[in-house]
mmCIF file of C-alpha atoms in Angstrom:
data_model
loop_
_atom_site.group_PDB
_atom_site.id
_atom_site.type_symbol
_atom_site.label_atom_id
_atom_site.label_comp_id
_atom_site.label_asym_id
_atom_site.label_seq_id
_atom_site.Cartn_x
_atom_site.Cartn_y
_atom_site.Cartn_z
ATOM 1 C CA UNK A 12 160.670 44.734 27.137
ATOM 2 C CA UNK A 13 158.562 44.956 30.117
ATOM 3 C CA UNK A 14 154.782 45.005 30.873
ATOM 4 C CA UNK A 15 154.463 48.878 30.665
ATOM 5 C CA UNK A 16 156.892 48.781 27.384
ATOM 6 C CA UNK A 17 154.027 45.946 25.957
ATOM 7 C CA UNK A 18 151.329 48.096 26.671
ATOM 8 C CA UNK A 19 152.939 51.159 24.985
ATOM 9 C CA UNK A 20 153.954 48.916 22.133
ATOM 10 C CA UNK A 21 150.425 47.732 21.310
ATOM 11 C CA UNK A 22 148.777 50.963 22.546
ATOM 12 C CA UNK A 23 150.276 51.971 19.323
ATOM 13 C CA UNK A 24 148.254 49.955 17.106
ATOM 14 C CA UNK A 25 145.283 50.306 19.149
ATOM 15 C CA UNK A 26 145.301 54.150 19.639
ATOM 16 C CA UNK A 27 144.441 54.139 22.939
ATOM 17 C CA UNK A 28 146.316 53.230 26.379
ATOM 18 C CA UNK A 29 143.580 52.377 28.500
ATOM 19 C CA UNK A 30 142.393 49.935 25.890
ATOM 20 C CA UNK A 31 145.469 48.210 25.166
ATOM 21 C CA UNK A 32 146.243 47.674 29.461
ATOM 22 C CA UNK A 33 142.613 46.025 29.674
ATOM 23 C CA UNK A 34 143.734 43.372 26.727
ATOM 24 C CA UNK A 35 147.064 42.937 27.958
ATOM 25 C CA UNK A 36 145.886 42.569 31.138
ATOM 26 C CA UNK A 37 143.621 39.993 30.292
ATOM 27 C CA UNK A 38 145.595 37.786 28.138
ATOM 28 C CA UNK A 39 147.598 37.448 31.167
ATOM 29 C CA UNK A 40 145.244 36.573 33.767
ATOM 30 C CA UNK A 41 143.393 34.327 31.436
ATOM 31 C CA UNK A 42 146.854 32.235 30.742
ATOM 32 C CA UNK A 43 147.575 32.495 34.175
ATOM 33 C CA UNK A 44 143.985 31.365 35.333
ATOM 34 C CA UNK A 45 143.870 28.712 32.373
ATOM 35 C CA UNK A 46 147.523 26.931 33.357
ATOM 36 C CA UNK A 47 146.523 27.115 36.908
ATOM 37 C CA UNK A 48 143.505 24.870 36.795
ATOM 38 C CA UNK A 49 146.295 22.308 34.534
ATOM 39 C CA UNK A 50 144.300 22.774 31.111
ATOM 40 C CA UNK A 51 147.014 23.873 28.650
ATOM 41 C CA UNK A 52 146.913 26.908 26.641
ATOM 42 C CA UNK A 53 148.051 26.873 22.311
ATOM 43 C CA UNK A 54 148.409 29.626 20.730
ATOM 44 C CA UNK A 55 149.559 28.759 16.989
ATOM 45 C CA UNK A 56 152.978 29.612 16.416
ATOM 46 C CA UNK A 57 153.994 31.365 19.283
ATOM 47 C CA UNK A 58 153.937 28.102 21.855
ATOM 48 C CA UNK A 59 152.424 26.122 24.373
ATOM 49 C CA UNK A 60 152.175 27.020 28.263
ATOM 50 C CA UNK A 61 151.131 24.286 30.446
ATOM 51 C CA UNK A 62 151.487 23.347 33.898
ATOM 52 C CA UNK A 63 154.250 20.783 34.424
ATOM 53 C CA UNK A 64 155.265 18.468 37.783
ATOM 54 C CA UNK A 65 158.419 18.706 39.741
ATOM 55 C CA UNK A 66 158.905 15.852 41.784
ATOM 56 C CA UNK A 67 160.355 15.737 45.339
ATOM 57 C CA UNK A 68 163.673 15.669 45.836
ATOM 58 C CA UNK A 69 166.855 16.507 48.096
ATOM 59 C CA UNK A 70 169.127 18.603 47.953
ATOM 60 C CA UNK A 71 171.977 19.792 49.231
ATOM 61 C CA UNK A 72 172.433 23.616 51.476
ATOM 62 C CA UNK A 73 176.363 24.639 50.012
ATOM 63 C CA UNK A 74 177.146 26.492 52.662
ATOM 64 C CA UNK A 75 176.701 23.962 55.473
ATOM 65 C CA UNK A 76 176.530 20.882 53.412
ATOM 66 C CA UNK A 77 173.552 19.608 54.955
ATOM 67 C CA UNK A 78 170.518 18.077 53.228
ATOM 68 C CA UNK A 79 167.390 19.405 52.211
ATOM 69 C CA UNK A 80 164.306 17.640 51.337
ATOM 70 C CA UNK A 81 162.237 19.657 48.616
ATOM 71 C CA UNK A 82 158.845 18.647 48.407
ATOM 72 C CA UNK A 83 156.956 18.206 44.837
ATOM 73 C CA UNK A 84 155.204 21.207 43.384
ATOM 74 C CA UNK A 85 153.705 22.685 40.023
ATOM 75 C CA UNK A 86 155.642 25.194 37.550
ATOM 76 C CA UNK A 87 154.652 26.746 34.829
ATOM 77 C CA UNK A 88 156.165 25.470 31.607
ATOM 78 C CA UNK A 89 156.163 27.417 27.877
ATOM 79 C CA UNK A 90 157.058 25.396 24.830
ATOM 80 C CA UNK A 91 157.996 28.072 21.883
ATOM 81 C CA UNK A 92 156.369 27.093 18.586
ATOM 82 C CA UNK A 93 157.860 26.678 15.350
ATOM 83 C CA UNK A 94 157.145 30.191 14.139
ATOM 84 C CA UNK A 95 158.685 31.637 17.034
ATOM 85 C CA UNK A 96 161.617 29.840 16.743
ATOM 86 C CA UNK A 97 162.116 30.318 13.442
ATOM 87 C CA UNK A 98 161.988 34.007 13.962
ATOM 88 C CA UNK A 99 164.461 33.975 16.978
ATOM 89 C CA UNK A 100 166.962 31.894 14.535
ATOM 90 C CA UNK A 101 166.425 34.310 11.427
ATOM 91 C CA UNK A 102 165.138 32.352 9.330
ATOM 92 C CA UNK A 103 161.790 33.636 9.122
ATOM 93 C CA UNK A 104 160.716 37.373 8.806
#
């Protein structure tokens, strides 16, 4: 499923297209936006998205064997809650 398949999906419920790509829309720039700034956003039982550290490193090219050194940086991180794993194992409907 895809952004436009979303969209249809809950333009279902809503009845209307336009109204459903504004909320969608601004779930995902508010989570975005939210993570961004480094707060951390819950949503019970679906998960956790947060911004997490990677620290610098090196690493190595494999074509030419040479080193790298790869500077620290930010990524986003989701932690799936306990309802939505359930769900993905079956054991929850």
């Amino acid at each position: 499923m895809n952004k436009r398949d979303l969209i249809d999906a809950i333009s279902d419920r809503l009845g209307d297209k336009k109204t459903a790509t504004e909320a969608v829309n601004a779930v995902l720039e508010t989570i975005q936006s939210t993570v961004a700034s480094g707060d951390k956003v819950a949503i019970t039982g679906f998960g956790v998205f947060e911004k997490s550290e990677r620290a610098a490193r090196t690493a190595r090219n494999p074509a030419t064997g040479a080193t790298i050194n790869v500077p620290a940086s930010f990524v986003p991180k989701f932690r799936a809650g306990a309802d939505f794993k359930a769900l993905v194992n079956g054991d929850k409907k």
